[in-house]
GROMACS .gro file of C-alpha atoms in nm:
model
  242
    1MET     CA    1   0.647   3.300  -2.081
    2THR     CA    2   0.682   2.922  -1.881
    3THR     CA    3   0.703   2.966  -1.516
    4ARG     CA    4   0.968   2.689  -1.305
    5GLU     CA    5   0.843   2.393  -1.100
    6PRO     CA    6   0.938   2.477  -0.779
    7ARG     CA    7   1.226   2.294  -0.665
    8ALA     CA    8   1.239   2.011  -0.459
    9SER     CA    9   1.296   2.107  -0.126
   10GLN     CA   10   1.614   1.907   0.038
   11SER     CA   11   1.386   1.720   0.271
   12ASP     CA   12   1.173   1.581   0.002
   13ILE     CA   13   1.475   1.399  -0.193
   14VAL     CA   14   1.539   1.231   0.161
   15VAL     CA   15   1.205   1.133   0.132
   16GLU     CA   16   1.184   1.036  -0.191
   17GLY     CA   17   1.536   0.837  -0.205
   18ILE     CA   18   1.461   0.631   0.082
   19LYS     CA   19   1.148   0.555  -0.110
   20HIS     CA   20   1.276   0.453  -0.445
   21MET     CA   21   1.525   0.243  -0.243
   22ILE     CA   22   1.244   0.067  -0.061
   23ILE     CA   23   1.030   0.018  -0.382
   24SER     CA   24   1.413  -0.091  -0.601
   25GLY     CA   25   1.403  -0.347  -0.285
   26ALA     CA   26   1.744  -0.211  -0.145
   27LEU     CA   27   1.588  -0.159   0.161
   28THR     CA   28   1.320  -0.401   0.249
   29ALA     CA   29   1.079  -0.403   0.611
   30GLY     CA   30   1.346  -0.487   0.832
   31SER     CA   31   1.612  -0.314   0.722
   32ARG     CA   32   1.845  -0.059   0.883
   33LEU     CA   33   1.928   0.249   0.701
   34PRO     CA   34   2.280   0.353   0.654
   35VAL     CA   35   2.449   0.517   0.899
   36GLU     CA   36   2.385   0.951   0.871
   37LYS     CA   37   2.700   1.006   0.737
   38ASP     CA   38   2.700   0.783   0.440
   39LEU     CA   39   2.310   0.860   0.312
   40ALA     CA   40   2.319   1.179   0.335
   41ALA     CA   41   2.636   1.165   0.113
   42GLN     CA   42   2.457   0.856  -0.077
   43LEU     CA   43   2.105   1.088  -0.155
   44GLY     CA   44   2.325   1.455  -0.200
   45VAL     CA   45   2.149   1.619   0.083
   46SER     CA   46   2.302   1.737   0.438
   47ARG     CA   47   2.281   1.563   0.736
   48SER     CA   48   2.026   1.822   0.918
   49SER     CA   49   1.819   1.791   0.559
   50LEU     CA   50   1.885   1.406   0.633
   51ARG     CA   51   1.700   1.429   0.953
   52GLU     CA   52   1.417   1.609   0.873
   53GLY     CA   53   1.325   1.345   0.610
   54VAL     CA   54   1.352   1.106   0.852
   55ARG     CA   55   1.105   1.235   1.087
   56ALA     CA   56   0.857   1.283   0.839
   57LEU     CA   57   0.865   0.895   0.733
   58VAL     CA   58   0.862   0.789   1.087
   59ILE     CA   59   0.511   0.999   1.115
   60THR     CA   60   0.396   0.862   0.794
   61GLY     CA   61   0.445   0.458   0.975
   62VAL     CA   62   0.760   0.353   0.721
   63LEU     CA   63   0.999   0.432   0.932
   64GLU     CA   64   1.134   0.375   1.306
   65THR     CA   65   1.440   0.494   1.556
   66ARG     CA   66   1.505   0.279   1.791
   67GLN     CA   67   1.754   0.481   2.033
   68GLY     CA   68   2.075   0.411   2.066
   69ASP     CA   69   2.021   0.179   1.710
   70GLY     CA   70   1.962   0.342   1.425
   71THR     CA   71   1.649   0.361   1.259
   72TYR     CA   72   1.468   0.067   1.032
   73VAL     CA   73   1.210   0.066   0.812
   74THR     CA   74   0.890  -0.079   0.957
   75ALA     CA   75   0.694  -0.414   0.839
   76LEU     CA   76   0.536  -0.177   0.635
   77ASP     CA   77   0.194  -0.304   0.773
   78PRO     CA   78  -0.085  -0.101   0.572
   79GLY     CA   79  -0.296  -0.075   0.913
   80MET     CA   80   0.024   0.195   1.005
   81LEU     CA   81   0.070   0.329   0.608
   82LEU     CA   82  -0.293   0.446   0.644
   83SER     CA   83  -0.300   0.533   0.937
   84PRO     CA   84  -0.274   0.945   0.821
   85ILE     CA   85  -0.592   0.924   0.629
   86GLY     CA   86  -0.819   0.873   0.920
   87PHE     CA   87  -0.578   1.188   1.059
   88LEU     CA   88  -0.705   1.344   0.718
   89VAL     CA   89  -1.074   1.238   0.736
   90ASP     CA   90  -1.070   1.406   1.124
   91LEU     CA   91  -1.023   1.718   0.949
   92HIS     CA   92  -1.356   1.671   0.720
   93ARG     CA   93  -1.673   1.934   0.726
   94PRO     CA   94  -1.881   1.789   0.951
   95GLU     CA   95  -2.199   1.828   0.716
   96ASN     CA   96  -2.000   1.549   0.501
   97VAL     CA   97  -2.076   1.318   0.676
   98ALA     CA   98  -2.287   1.113   0.487
   99ASP     CA   99  -2.001   1.127   0.172
  100LEU     CA  100  -1.799   0.946   0.435
  101GLN     CA  101  -2.072   0.701   0.494
  102ALA     CA  102  -2.082   0.672   0.158
  103VAL     CA  103  -1.733   0.628   0.085
  104ARG     CA  104  -1.731   0.393   0.393
  105ARG     CA  105  -2.052   0.205   0.195
  106VAL     CA  106  -1.859   0.088  -0.118
  107LEU     CA  107  -1.526  -0.016   0.077
  108GLU     CA  108  -1.725  -0.252   0.294
  109THR     CA  109  -1.986  -0.357   0.034
  110GLU     CA  110  -1.641  -0.486  -0.100
  111ALA     CA  111  -1.513  -0.662   0.208
  112VAL     CA  112  -1.814  -0.867   0.284
  113GLY     CA  113  -1.792  -1.024  -0.038
  114ARG     CA  114  -1.435  -1.125  -0.011
  115ALA     CA  115  -1.526  -1.226   0.341
  116ALA     CA  116  -1.777  -1.453   0.195
  117LEU     CA  117  -1.558  -1.674   0.051
  118ARG     CA  118  -1.243  -1.659   0.251
  119ILE     CA  119  -1.446  -1.655   0.615
  120THR     CA  120  -1.407  -1.940   0.858
  121ASP     CA  121  -1.611  -2.107   1.063
  122GLU     CA  122  -1.474  -1.954   1.398
  123GLU     CA  123  -1.550  -1.618   1.252
  124LEU     CA  124  -1.888  -1.719   1.173
  125ASP     CA  125  -1.916  -1.858   1.519
  126ARG     CA  126  -1.794  -1.566   1.687
  127ALA     CA  127  -1.993  -1.330   1.425
  128GLU     CA  128  -2.305  -1.506   1.545
  129GLN     CA  129  -2.204  -1.436   1.946
  130ILE     CA  130  -2.140  -1.045   1.867
  131LEU     CA  131  -2.477  -1.072   1.722
  132ALA     CA  132  -2.648  -1.244   2.023
  133SER     CA  133  -2.527  -1.019   2.262
  134MET     CA  134  -2.619  -0.704   2.043
  135GLU     CA  135  -2.948  -0.908   2.061
  136LEU     CA  136  -2.981  -0.923   2.487
  137LEU     CA  137  -2.853  -0.573   2.455
  138LEU     CA  138  -3.192  -0.421   2.278
  139GLN     CA  139  -3.375  -0.654   2.550
  140ALA     CA  140  -3.264  -0.408   2.838
  141GLU     CA  141  -3.405  -0.124   2.960
  142PRO     CA  142  -3.343   0.180   2.934
  143ILE     CA  143  -3.042   0.075   2.609
  144ASP     CA  144  -2.723   0.119   2.605
  145HIS     CA  145  -2.665   0.339   2.288
  146GLU     CA  146  -2.278   0.225   2.305
  147ALA     CA  147  -2.291  -0.079   2.410
  148VAL     CA  148  -2.452  -0.146   2.126
  149MET     CA  149  -2.212   0.074   1.867
  150ASN     CA  150  -1.960  -0.108   2.028
  151ALA     CA  151  -2.133  -0.456   1.907
  152ASP     CA  152  -2.182  -0.270   1.578
  153ILE     CA  153  -1.856  -0.196   1.528
  154THR     CA  154  -1.685  -0.494   1.592
  155PHE     CA  155  -1.951  -0.689   1.415
  156HIS     CA  156  -1.792  -0.498   1.109
  157ARG     CA  157  -1.446  -0.511   1.186
  158LEU     CA  158  -1.472  -0.865   1.208
  159ILE     CA  159  -1.618  -0.900   0.805
  160ALA     CA  160  -1.322  -0.613   0.710
  161ALA     CA  161  -1.052  -0.877   0.930
  162ALA     CA  162  -1.256  -1.174   0.703
  163SER     CA  163  -1.214  -0.990   0.358
  164ARG     CA  164  -0.785  -1.151   0.419
  165ASN     CA  165  -0.748  -0.828   0.245
  166THR     CA  166  -0.508  -0.559   0.524
  167THR     CA  167  -0.537  -0.273   0.310
  168LEU     CA  168  -0.919  -0.280   0.271
  169GLU     CA  169  -0.933  -0.304   0.632
  170ALA     CA  170  -0.742  -0.029   0.776
  171LEU     CA  171  -0.883   0.211   0.451
  172ILE     CA  172  -1.255   0.071   0.608
  173GLU     CA  173  -1.112   0.135   0.983
  174ALA     CA  174  -1.042   0.458   0.861
  175LEU     CA  175  -1.365   0.568   0.774
  176ALA     CA  176  -1.632   0.384   0.987
  177SER     CA  177  -1.402   0.442   1.324
  178ARG     CA  178  -1.469   0.883   1.170
  179THR     CA  179  -1.851   0.854   1.139
  180VAL     CA  180  -1.908   0.662   1.480
  181ARG     CA  181  -2.063   0.979   1.619
  182ALA     CA  182  -2.312   1.064   1.334
  183ARG     CA  183  -2.374   0.606   1.355
  184LEU     CA  184  -2.483   0.710   1.718
  185TRP     CA  185  -2.724   1.005   1.766
  186ARG     CA  186  -2.895   0.834   1.469
  187ALA     CA  187  -2.953   0.509   1.633
  188ILE     CA  188  -3.061   0.707   1.961
  189ASN     CA  189  -3.286   0.952   1.737
  190ALA     CA  190  -3.429   0.773   1.491
  191GLU     CA  191  -3.689   0.492   1.582
  192ARG     CA  192  -3.582   0.168   1.607
  193ALA     CA  193  -3.317   0.251   1.448
  194GLU     CA  194  -3.076  -0.055   1.654
  195PHE     CA  195  -3.346  -0.293   1.592
  196ASP     CA  196  -3.311  -0.244   1.182
  197THR     CA  197  -2.981  -0.221   1.237
  198HIS     CA  198  -3.005  -0.583   1.452
  199LYS     CA  199  -3.207  -0.773   1.145
  200GLU     CA  200  -2.957  -0.602   0.902
  201HIS     CA  201  -2.700  -0.757   1.050
  202ARG     CA  202  -2.846  -1.086   1.077
  203THR     CA  203  -2.943  -1.066   0.699
  204ILE     CA  204  -2.581  -1.030   0.656
  205LEU     CA  205  -2.449  -1.271   0.829
  206GLN     CA  206  -2.734  -1.510   0.688
  207ALA     CA  207  -2.554  -1.467   0.344
  208LEU     CA  208  -2.174  -1.439   0.525
  209LYS     CA  209  -2.246  -1.832   0.633
  210ALA     CA  210  -2.411  -1.927   0.269
  211ARG     CA  211  -2.109  -1.855   0.099
  212ASP     CA  212  -2.301  -1.624  -0.137
  213PRO     CA  213  -2.035  -1.276  -0.213
  214ASP     CA  214  -2.332  -1.101  -0.406
  215ALA     CA  215  -2.578  -1.147  -0.136
  216ALA     CA  216  -2.328  -1.009   0.103
  217ARG     CA  217  -2.257  -0.706  -0.110
  218LEU     CA  218  -2.635  -0.642  -0.109
  219ARG     CA  219  -2.756  -0.702   0.205
  220MET     CA  220  -2.432  -0.519   0.341
  221GLY     CA  221  -2.538  -0.227   0.051
  222VAL     CA  222  -2.868  -0.190   0.207
  223HIS     CA  223  -2.795  -0.168   0.528
  224LEU     CA  224  -2.501   0.102   0.492
  225LEU     CA  225  -2.723   0.291   0.219
  226ALA     CA  226  -2.971   0.298   0.506
  227VAL     CA  227  -2.725   0.436   0.711
  228GLU     CA  228  -2.593   0.710   0.449
  229GLN     CA  229  -2.999   0.837   0.348
  230TYR     CA  230  -3.094   0.948   0.683
  231LEU     CA  231  -2.713   1.092   0.751
  232SER     CA  232  -2.773   1.288   0.454
  233ALA     CA  233  -3.121   1.361   0.521
  234ASN     CA  234  -3.043   1.493   0.843
  235GLN     CA  235  -2.683   1.650   0.793
  236ASP     CA  236  -2.779   1.960   0.976
  237SER     CA  237  -2.899   1.831   1.291
  238VAL     CA  238  -2.527   1.571   1.263
  239ALA     CA  239  -2.281   1.813   1.137
  240LEU     CA  240  -2.420   1.948   1.567
  241VAL     CA  241  -2.261   1.628   1.733
  242GLN     CA  242  -1.950   1.559   1.494
   0.00000   0.00000   0.00000
């Protein structure tokens, strides 16, 4: 006995239809959608179903509604289009944070290799300033762990941006921002973790200054693997703070 595939809902037809229009070039970034009556007829759906499909595409960042002016295709910025991934990552089980860190390691290792060939002198100066500020924070007593973590995040964001790959940058942001609490827990509880991290950041920056992608990938991989292994070995404790 053969089973029938479920029929697509009317709103799904809208989503697929508008997506096809964008892919085919009938609609481009910034384009205004046809008026509701015409678009519903073109897609063969009711106007209520059209509104449902449009709302779904607004949520995902593909479309935007302008009060009194209609609905438009957004700039289709990767950061916006990939932002729902952050929501899905938020639903991960706390004990799987090391798995997120492993994916982050893969992405950031590639990003730093690309950055080594593309980073500007101004960005290198900015990276140096970030690490200098982190060094001052580590000399304070008591250490402001959140301030150190913020500097850490800023350093990694700069490298992701310097990769000149907005999709890669958006994916890294979605993952990295969801592991902050676990990494902060490690910084507080693992002996000299922040000092070791600072040294590792220095070696990464040295490789970037040398414009050496292989060394940069190696240094970033070692740096993030240390975090991943610690989170994996202490996953029960880490899960409590997620």
